Coordinates of C-alpha atoms in Angstrom, one line a residue:
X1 CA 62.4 -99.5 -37.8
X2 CA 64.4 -102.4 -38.0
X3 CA 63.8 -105.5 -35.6
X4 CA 66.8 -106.4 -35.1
X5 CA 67.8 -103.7 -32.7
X6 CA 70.3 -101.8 -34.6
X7 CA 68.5 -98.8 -33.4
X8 CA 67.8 -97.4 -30.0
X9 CA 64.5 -96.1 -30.9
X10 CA 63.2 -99.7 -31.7
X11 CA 63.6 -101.0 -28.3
X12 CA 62.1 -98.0 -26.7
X13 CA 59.3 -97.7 -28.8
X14 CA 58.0 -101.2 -28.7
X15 CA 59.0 -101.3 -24.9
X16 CA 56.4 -98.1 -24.7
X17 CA 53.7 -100.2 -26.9
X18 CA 53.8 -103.1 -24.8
X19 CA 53.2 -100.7 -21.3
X20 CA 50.4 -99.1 -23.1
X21 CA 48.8 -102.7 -24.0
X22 CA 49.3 -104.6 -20.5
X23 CA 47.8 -101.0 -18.8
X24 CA 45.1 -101.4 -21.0
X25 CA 44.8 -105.2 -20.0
X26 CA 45.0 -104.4 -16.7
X27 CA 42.1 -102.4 -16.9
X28 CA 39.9 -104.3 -18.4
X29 CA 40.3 -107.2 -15.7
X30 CA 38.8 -104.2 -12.6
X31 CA 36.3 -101.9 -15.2
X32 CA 34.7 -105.3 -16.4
X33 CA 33.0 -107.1 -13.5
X34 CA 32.2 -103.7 -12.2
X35 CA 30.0 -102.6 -15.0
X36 CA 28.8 -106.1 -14.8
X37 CA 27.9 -105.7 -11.4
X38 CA 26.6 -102.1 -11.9
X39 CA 24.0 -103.6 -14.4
X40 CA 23.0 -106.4 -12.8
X41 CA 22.8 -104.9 -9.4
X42 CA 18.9 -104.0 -8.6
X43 CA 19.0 -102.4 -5.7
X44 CA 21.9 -100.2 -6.4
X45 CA 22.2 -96.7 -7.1
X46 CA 26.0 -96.4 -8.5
X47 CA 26.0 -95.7 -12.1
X48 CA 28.2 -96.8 -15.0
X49 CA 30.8 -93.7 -14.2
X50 CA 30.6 -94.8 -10.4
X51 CA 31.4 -98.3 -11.5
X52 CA 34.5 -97.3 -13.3
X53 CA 36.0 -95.3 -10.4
X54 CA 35.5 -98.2 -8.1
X55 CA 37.5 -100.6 -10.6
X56 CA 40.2 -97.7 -10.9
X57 CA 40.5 -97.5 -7.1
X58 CA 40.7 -101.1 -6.9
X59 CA 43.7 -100.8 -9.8
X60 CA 45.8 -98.8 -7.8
X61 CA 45.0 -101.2 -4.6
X62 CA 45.6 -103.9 -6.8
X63 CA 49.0 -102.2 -7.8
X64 CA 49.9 -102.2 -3.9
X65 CA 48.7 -98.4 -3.5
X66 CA 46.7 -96.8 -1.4
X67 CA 43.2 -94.8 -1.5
X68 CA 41.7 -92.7 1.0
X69 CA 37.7 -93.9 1.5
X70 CA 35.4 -91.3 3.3
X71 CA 32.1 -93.6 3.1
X72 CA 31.3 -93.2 6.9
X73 CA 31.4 -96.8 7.6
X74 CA 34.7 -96.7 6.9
X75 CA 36.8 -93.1 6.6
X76 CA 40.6 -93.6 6.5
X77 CA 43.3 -94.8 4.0
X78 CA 43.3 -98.4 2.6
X79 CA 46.6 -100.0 1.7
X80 CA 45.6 -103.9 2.2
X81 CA 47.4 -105.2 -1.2
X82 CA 44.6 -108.0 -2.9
X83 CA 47.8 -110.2 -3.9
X84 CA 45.8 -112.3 -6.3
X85 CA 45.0 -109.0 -8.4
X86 CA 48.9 -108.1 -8.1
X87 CA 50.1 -111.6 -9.2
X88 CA 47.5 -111.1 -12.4
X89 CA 49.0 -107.7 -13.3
X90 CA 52.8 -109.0 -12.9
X91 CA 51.6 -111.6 -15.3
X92 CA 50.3 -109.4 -17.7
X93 CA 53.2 -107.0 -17.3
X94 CA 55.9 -110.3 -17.9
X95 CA 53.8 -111.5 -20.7
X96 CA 54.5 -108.1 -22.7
X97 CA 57.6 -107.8 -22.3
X98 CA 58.2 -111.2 -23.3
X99 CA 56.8 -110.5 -26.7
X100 CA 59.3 -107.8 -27.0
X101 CA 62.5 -109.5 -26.1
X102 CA 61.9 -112.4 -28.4
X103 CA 60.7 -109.5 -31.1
X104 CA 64.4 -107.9 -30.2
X105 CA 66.2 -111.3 -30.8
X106 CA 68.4 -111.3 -27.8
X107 CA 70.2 -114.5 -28.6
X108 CA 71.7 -115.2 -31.4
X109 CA 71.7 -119.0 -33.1
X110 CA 74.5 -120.0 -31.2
X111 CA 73.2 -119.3 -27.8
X112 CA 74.8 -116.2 -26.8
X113 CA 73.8 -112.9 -26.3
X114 CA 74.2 -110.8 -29.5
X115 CA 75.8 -107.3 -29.7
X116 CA 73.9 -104.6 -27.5
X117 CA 71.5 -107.2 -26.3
X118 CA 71.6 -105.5 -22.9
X119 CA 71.5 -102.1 -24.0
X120 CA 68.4 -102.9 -26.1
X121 CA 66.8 -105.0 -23.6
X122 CA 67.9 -101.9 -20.4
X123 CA 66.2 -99.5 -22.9
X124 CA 63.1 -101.4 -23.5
X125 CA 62.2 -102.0 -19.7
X126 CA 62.7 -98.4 -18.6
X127 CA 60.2 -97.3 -21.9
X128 CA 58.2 -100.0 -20.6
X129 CA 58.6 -98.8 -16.7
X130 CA 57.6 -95.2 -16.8
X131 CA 54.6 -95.2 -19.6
X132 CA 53.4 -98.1 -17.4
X133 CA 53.8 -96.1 -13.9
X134 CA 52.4 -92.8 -15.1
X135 CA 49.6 -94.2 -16.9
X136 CA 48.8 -95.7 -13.1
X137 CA 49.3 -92.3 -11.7
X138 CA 47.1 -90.7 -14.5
X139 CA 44.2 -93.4 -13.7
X140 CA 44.7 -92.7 -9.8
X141 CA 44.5 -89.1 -10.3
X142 CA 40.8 -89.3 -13.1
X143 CA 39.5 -92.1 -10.3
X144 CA 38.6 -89.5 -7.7
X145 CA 35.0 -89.2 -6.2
X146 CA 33.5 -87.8 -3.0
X147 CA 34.3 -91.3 -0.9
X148 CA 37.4 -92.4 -2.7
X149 CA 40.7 -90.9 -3.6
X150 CA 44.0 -92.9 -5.0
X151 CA 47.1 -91.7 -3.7
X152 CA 48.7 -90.8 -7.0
X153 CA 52.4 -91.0 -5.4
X154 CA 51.7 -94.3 -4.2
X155 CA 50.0 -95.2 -7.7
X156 CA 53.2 -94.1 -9.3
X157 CA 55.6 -95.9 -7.4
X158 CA 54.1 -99.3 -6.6
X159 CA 53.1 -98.9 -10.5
X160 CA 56.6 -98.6 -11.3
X161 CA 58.0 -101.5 -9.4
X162 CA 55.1 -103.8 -10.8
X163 CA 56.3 -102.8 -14.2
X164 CA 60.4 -103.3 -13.7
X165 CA 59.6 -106.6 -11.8
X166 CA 57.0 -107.9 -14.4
X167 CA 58.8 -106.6 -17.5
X168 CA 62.1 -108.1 -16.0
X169 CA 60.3 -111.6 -15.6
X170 CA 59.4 -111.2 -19.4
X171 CA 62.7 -110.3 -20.7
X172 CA 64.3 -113.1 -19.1
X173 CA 61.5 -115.3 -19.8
X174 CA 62.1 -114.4 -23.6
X175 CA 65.5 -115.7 -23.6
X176 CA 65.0 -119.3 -22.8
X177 CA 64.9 -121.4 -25.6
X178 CA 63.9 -125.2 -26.0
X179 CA 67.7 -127.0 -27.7
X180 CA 67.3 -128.3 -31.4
X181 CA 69.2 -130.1 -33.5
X182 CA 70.9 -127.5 -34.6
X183 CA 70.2 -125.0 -31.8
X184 CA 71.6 -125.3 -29.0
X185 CA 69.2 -124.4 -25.7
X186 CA 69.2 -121.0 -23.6
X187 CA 68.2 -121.3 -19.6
X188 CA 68.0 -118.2 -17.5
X189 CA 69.5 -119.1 -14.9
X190 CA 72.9 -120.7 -16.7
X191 CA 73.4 -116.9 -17.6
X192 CA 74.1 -116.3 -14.2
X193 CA 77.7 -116.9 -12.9
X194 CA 78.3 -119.9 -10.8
X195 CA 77.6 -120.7 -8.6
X196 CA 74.6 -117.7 -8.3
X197 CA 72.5 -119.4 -11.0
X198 CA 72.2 -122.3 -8.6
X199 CA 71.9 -120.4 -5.6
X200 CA 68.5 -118.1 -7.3
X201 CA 67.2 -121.8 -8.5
X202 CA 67.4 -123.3 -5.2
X203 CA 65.8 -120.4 -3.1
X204 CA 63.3 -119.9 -6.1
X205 CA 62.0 -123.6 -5.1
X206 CA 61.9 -122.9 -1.4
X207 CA 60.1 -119.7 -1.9
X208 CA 57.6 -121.7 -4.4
X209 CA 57.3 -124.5 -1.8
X210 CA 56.9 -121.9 1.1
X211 CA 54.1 -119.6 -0.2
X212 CA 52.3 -123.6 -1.5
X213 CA 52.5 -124.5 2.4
X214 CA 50.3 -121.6 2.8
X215 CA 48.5 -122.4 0.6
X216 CA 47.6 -125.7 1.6
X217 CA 46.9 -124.6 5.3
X218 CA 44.4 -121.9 4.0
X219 CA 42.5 -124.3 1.9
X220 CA 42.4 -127.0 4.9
X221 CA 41.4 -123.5 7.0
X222 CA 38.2 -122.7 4.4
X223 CA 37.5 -126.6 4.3
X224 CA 36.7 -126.6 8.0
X225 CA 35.1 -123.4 8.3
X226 CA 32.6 -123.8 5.3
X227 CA 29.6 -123.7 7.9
X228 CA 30.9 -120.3 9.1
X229 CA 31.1 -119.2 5.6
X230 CA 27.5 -120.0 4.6
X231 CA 25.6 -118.0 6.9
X232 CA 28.0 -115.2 6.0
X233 CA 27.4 -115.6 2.4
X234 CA 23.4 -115.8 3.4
X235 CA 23.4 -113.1 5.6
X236 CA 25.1 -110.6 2.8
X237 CA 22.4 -111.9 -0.2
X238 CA 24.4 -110.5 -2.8
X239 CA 22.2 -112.3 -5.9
X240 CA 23.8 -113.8 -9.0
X241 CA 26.1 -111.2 -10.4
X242 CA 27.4 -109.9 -7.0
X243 CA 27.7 -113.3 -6.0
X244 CA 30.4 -113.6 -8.9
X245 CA 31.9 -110.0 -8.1
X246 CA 32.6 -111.6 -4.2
X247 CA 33.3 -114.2 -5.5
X248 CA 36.4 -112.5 -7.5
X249 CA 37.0 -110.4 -4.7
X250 CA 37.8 -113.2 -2.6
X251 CA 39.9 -115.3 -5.0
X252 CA 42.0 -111.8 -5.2
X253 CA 42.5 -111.7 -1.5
X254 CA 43.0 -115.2 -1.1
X255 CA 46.9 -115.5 -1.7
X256 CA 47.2 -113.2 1.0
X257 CA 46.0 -115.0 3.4
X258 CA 47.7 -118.0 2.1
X259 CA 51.0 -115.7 3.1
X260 CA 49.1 -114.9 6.6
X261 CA 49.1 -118.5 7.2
X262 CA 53.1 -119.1 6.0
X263 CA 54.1 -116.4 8.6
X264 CA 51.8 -118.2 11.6
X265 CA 53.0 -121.7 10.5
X266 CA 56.4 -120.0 10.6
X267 CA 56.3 -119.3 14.1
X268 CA 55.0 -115.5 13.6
X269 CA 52.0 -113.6 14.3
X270 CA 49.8 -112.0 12.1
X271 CA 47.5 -109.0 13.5
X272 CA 43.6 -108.9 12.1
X273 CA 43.3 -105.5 13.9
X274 CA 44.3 -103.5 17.2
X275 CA 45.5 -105.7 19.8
X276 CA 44.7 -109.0 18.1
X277 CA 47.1 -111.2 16.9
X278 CA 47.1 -115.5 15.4
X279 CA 50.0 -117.4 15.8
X280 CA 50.7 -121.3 17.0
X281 CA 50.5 -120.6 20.5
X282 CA 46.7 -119.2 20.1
X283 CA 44.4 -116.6 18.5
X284 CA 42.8 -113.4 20.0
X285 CA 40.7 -112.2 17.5
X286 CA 37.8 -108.8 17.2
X287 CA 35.1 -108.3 15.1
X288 CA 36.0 -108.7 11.1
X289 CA 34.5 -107.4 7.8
X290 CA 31.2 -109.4 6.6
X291 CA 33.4 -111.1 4.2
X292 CA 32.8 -114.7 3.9
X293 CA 36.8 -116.0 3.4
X294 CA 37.4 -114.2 7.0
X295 CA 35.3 -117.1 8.2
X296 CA 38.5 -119.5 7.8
X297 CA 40.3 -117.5 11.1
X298 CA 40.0 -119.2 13.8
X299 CA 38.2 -118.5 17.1
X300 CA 39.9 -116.6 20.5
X301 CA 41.8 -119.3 22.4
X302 CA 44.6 -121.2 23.0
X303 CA 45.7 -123.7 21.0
X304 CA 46.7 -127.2 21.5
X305 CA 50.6 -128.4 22.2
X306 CA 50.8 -130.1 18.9
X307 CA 50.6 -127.1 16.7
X308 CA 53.7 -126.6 17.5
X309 CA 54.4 -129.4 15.2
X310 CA 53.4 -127.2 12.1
X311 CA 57.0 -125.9 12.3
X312 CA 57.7 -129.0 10.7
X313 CA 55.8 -128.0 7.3
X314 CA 57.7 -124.6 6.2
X315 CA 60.8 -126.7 7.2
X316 CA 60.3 -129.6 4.1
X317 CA 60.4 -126.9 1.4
X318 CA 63.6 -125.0 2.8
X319 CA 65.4 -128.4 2.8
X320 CA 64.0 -129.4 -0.1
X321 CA 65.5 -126.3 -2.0
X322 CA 69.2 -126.8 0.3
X323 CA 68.8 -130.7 -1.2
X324 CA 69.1 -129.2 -4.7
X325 CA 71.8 -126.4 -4.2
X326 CA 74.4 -129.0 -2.6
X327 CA 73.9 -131.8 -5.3
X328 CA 74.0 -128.5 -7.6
X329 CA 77.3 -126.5 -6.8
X330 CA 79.1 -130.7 -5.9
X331 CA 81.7 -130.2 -8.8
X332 CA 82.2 -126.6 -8.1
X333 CA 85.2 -125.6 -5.6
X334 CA 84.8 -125.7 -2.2
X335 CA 85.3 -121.7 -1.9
X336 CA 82.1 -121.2 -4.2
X337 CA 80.1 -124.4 -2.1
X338 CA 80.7 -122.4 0.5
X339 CA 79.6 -118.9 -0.8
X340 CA 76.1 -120.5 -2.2
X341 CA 75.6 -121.5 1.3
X342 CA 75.5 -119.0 2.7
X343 CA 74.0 -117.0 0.0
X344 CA 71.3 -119.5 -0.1
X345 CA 69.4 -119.2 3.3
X346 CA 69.8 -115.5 3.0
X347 CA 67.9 -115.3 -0.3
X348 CA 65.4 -117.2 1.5
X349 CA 64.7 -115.6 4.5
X350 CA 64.9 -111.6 2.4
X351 CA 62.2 -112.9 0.4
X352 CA 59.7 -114.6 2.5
X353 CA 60.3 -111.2 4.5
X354 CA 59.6 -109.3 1.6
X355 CA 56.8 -110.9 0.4
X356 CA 55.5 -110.5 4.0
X357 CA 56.1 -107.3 4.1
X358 CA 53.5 -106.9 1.4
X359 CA 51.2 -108.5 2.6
X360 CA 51.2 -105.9 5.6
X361 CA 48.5 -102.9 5.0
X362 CA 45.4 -101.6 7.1
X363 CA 41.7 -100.3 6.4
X364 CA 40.5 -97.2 7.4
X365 CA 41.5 -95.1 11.0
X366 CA 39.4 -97.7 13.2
X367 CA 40.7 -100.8 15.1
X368 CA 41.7 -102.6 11.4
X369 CA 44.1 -100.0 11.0
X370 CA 47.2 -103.1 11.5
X371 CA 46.8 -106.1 9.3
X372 CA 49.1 -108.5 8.6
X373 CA 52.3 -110.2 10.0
X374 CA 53.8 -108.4 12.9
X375 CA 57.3 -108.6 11.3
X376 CA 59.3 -108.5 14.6
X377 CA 57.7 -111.7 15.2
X378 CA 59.0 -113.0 12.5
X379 CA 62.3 -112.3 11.8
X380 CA 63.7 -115.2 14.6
X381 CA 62.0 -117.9 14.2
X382 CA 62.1 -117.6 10.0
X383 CA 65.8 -117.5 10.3
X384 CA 66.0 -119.9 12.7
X385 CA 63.8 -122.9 10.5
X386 CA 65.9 -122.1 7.4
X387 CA 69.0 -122.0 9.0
X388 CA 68.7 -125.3 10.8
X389 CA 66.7 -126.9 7.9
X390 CA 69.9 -125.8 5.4
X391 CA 72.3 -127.0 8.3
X392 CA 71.3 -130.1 8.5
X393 CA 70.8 -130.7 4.9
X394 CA 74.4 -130.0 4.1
X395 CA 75.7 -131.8 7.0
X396 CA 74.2 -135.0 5.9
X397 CA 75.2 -134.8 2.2
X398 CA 78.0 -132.5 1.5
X399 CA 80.8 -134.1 4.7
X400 CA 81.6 -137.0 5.1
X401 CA 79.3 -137.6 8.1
X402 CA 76.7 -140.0 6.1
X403 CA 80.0 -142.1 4.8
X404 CA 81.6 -142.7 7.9
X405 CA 78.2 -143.6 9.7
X406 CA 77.4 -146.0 6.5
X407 CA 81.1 -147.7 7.1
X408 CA 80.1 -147.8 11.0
X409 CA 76.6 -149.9 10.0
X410 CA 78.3 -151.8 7.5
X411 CA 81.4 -152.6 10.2
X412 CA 78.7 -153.5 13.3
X413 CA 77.0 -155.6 10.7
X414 CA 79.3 -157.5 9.6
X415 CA 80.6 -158.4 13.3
X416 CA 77.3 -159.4 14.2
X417 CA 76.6 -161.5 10.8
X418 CA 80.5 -163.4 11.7
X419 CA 79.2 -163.8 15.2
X420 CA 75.8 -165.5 14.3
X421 CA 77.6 -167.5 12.2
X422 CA 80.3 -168.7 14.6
X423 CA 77.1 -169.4 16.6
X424 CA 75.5 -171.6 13.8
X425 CA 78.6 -173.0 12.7
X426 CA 79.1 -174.4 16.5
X427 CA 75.4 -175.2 17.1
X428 CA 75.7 -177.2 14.0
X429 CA 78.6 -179.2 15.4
X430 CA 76.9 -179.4 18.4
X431 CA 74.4 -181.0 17.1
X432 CA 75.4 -183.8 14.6
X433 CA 78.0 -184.8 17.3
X434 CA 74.5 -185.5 19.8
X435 CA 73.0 -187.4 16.4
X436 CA 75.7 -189.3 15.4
X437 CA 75.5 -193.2 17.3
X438 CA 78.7 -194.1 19.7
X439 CA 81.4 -196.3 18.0
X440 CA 83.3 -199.2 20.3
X441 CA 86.6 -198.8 20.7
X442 CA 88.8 -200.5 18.3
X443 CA 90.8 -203.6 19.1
X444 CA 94.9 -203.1 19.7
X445 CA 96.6 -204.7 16.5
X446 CA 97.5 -208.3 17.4
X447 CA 101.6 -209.1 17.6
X448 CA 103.3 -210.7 15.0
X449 CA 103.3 -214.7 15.0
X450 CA 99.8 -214.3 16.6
X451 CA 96.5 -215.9 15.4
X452 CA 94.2 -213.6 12.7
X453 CA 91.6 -213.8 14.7
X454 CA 92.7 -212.5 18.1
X455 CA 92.6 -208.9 19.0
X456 CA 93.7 -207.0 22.3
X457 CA 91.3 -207.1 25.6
X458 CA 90.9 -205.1 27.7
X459 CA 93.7 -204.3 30.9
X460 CA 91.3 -206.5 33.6
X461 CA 90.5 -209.0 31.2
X462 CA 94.0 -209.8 30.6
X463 CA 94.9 -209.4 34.3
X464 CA 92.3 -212.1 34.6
X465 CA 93.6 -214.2 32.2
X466 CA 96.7 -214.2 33.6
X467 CA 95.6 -215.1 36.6
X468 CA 93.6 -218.1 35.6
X469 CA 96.5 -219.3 33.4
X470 CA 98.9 -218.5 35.7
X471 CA 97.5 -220.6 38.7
X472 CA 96.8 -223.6 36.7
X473 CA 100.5 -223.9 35.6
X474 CA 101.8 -223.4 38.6
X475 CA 99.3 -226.4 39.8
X476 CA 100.6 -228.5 37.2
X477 CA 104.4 -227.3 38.1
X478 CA 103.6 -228.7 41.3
X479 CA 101.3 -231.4 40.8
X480 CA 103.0 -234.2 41.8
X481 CA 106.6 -234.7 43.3
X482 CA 107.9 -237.2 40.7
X483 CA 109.6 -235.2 38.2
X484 CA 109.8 -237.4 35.5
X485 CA 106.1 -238.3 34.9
X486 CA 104.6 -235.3 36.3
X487 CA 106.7 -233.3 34.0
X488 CA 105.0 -234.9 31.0
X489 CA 101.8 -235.0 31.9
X490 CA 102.3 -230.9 32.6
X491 CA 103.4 -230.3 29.2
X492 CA 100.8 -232.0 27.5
X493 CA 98.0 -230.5 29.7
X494 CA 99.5 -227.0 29.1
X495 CA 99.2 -227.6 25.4
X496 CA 95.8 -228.5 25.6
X497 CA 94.5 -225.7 26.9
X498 CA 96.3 -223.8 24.6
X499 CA 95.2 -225.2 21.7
X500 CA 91.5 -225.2 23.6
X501 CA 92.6 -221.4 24.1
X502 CA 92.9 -220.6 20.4
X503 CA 90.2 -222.3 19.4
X504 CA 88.1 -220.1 21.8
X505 CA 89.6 -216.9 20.2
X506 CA 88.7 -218.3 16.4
X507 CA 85.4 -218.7 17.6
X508 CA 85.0 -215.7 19.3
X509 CA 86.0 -213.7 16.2
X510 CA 82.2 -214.1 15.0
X511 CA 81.2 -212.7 18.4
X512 CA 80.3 -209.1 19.1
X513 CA 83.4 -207.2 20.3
X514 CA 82.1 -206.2 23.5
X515 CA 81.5 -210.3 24.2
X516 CA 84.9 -210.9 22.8
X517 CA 86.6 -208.6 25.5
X518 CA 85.2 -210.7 28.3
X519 CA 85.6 -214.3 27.0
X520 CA 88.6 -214.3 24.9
X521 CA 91.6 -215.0 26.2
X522 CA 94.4 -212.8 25.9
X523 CA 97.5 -213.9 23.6
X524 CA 99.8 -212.6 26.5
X525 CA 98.3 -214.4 29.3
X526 CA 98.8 -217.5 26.9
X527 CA 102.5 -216.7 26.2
X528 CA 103.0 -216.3 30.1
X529 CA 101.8 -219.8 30.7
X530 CA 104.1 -221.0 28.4
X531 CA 106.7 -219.3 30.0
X532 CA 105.7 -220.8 33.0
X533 CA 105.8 -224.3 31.7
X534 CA 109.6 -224.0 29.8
X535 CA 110.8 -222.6 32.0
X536 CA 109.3 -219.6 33.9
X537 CA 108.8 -222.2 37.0
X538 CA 111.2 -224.0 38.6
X539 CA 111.5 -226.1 41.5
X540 CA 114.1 -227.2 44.0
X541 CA 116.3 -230.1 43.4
X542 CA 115.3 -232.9 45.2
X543 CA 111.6 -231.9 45.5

């Protein structure tokens, strides 16, 4: 057979090989720690054969079938789904089929698909698919025993869709390829048309951060309850090896709860048996199984107002994911923006409803017949988170909202930062004007033909001058009624004090200025008694 896939029998062939080695995997992970429990066990009575049929039963439970248990404890059919068993057989199933795309060379050197890649591929998946489901249906139908019976149609089916949705992981895992030098890289999703690769990468990272959420409350849950969980462990005393057989029983059921605690944190309600139910509001719980992980549910009652606030947690993923689809599909056109969108909370909310849906199941006819999320609870308040978390997400960074507000701040800002500084500016001022000392008032420019040295007075000074001058030539107008001597004796007085004048005003030059205004004489009261003396004053003839 050649490996390159020129032939159809090669892909269906090897697709058959891989389902009969990842069966055989598979059933080695159950028929293992049940032998090794068998042995070890003391006080049991189960043989080796016994041991077997228990791990097949738990195969087909692990598969997401269902088996009927008559064991009068409990008598009824079981179809609780131990989602840590299913995620190891999906593993084992994409893990073959890896091996037998890269063995079919898919992709050629340049990065494309080759020539009847995806007839070679189809053809080993469906070989894969139904050798995988009927050897589940042939190990449901040898695993029968007085208490337990596999459904085989169940076995069948839920085989079937582990096997299309395992080998399909493979396949598409066996196409990516790190880039070289010389060979360029291959992503899965960049085979998708746009903007649908970006849409299945964006919801695969919500989904991832949802199912961590509940994750993270279920450990904090088992953290706080670890008392609680003690005595149970005590109380069962299950020794060494059955200690390690719980032990894996729990780790296999222990992503289900995790997906228990995403719906409550969701705003659903998840059911622990007839007319029970846990959600944010409060939890009305029965009696459980002795298992010590049921430990972690909380006790009946109502709980308080804030945990209401865990809506807050499945909300970060969701916008987390909407963050990276709208910086994703930015360059694309705004008809394909819009279509991964949409497209994008939808994927969301049809698989966290999905995976829900599986985690639903019941054990036995008795009040544990309902377990799980109540999925009308759910629906509303699952769409609602992601539709508001992706809402807002792409309001904030795909319009132009974010801009204009940024302009706004920057706007307001800069009005304020002119403002202060106006204020500073003017406070400044303010201030140096209060610190700076007063300056006198600088003398009038003295007329031309005056003396260097005498400057302008003020208006009463002068007036004062005037007056003073004024009155002591009209004295000496009138002095005496001769006119001939007293004329003389006028003229020289009136030059004396004139030349007494301006000496006072060279003198006062060395003075302060505000000493000067009040002592010196002012040059127009000294040209007014001048006046008066040539001529300003005259007198009567005869006088």
């Amino acid at each position: 057979m050649s490996s390159t896939g020129d032939s159809i029998a090669t892909p269906l062939v090897r697709g058959a090989l891989a389902a009969a080695l990842s069966l055989g995997t598979a059933l080695a992970l159950v028929v293992v720690p049940a032998l090794a429990a068998q042995v070890a066990g003391t006080r049991s009575t189960a043989t080796a054969l016994d041991a077997i049929i228990i791990a097949v039963n738990v195969l087909v439970l692990g598969h997401g079938g269902g088996i009927v248990l008559s064991t009068g404890i409990i008598d009824g059919a079981v179809t609780l789904t131990p989602f840590g068993l299913l995620g190891l057989l999906l593993l084992a199933s994409a893990f073959g089929m890896r091996r037998v795309g890269r063995a079919l060379r898919l992709v050629r050197d340049d990065g494309v698909l080759r020539a009847r890649a995806l007839r070679d591929a189809g053809g080993a998946l469906g070989a894969y698919a139904v050798v995988y489901a009927f050897g589940v249906g042939i190990l449901a139908g040898i695993g029968r025993s007085a208490a337990t019976a596999p459904v085989v149609t169940s076995a069948l089916v839920s085989g079937a869709m582990v096997a299309v949705l395992g080998g399909l992981m493979g396949i598409l895992w066996s196409l990516r390829r790190e880039a070289t030098s010389t060979v360029p890289g291959v992503r899965v999703l960049e085979l998708l048309p746009s903007p649908y690769g970006e849409t299945a990468r964006s919801a695969f990272i919500a989904l991832i951060g949802l199912l961590s959420v509940g994750m993270l409350v279920t450990v904090v849950m088992l953290l706080a309850s670890l008392p609680e969980q003690s005595s149970l462990f005590d109380s069962l005393d299950p020794g060494v090896v059955g200690a390690l057989v719980l032990t894996l029983v729990q780790l296999a059921l222990l992503p289900l709860l995790a997906v228990w605690a995403l719906v409550v944190v969701v705003g659903g309600t998840v059911g622990v048996g007839t007319s029970t139910g846990v959600s944010l509001g409060g939890a009305e719980t029965g009696v459980l199984p002795a298992l010590p992980l049921l430990g972690a549910f909380p006790g009946p009652g109502v709980f308080p107002w804030w945990a209401w606030l865990l809506l807050v947690l499945p909300a970060a993923p969701v916008a987390l994911g909407a963050v990276r689809l709208v910086r994703g599909v930015e360059n694309l056109e705004r008809r394909d923006q819009v279509t991964a969108w949409i497209a994008y909370p939808v994927a969301v909310i049809v698989g966290v409803l999905l995976v829900a849906g599986l985690s639903t199941g019941g054990i036995g006819d008795g009040r544990l017949v309902h377990l799980g999320p109540q999925m009308g609870s759910l629906v509303l308040p699952l769409a609602g988170i992601v539709v508001i978390a992706t809402g807002l997400v792409i309001t904030v960074l795909a319009t132009p909202l974010v801009p204009w507000t940024r302009a706004k701040i920057a706007s307001l800002r800069e009005k304020v930062e002119n403002a202060e500084n106006a204020e500073n500016a003017e406070n400044a001022e303010n201030a140096e004007k209060s610190a700076r000392p007063e300056k006198p008032e600088r003398a009038e420019k003295p007329e031309e033909g005056a003396p260097a040295g005498a400057s302008a007075s003020s208006s009463d000074g002068a007036d004062e001058a005037d007056g003073v001058i004024g009155d002591e030539g009209a004295e000496a107008a009138v002095g005496s009624p001769d006119g001939d001597g007293t004329g003389d004796h006028t003229e020289a007085t009136v030059q004396d004090e004139e030349r007494d004048v301006l000496d006072g005003d060279v003198l006062e030059t060395d003075r302060e200025p505000g000493h000067a205004a009040d002592e010196m004489p002012d040059t127009a009261a000294v040209e007014a008694a001048e006046t008066g003396e040539t001529g300003g004053v005259s007198r009567p003839a005869g006088s």
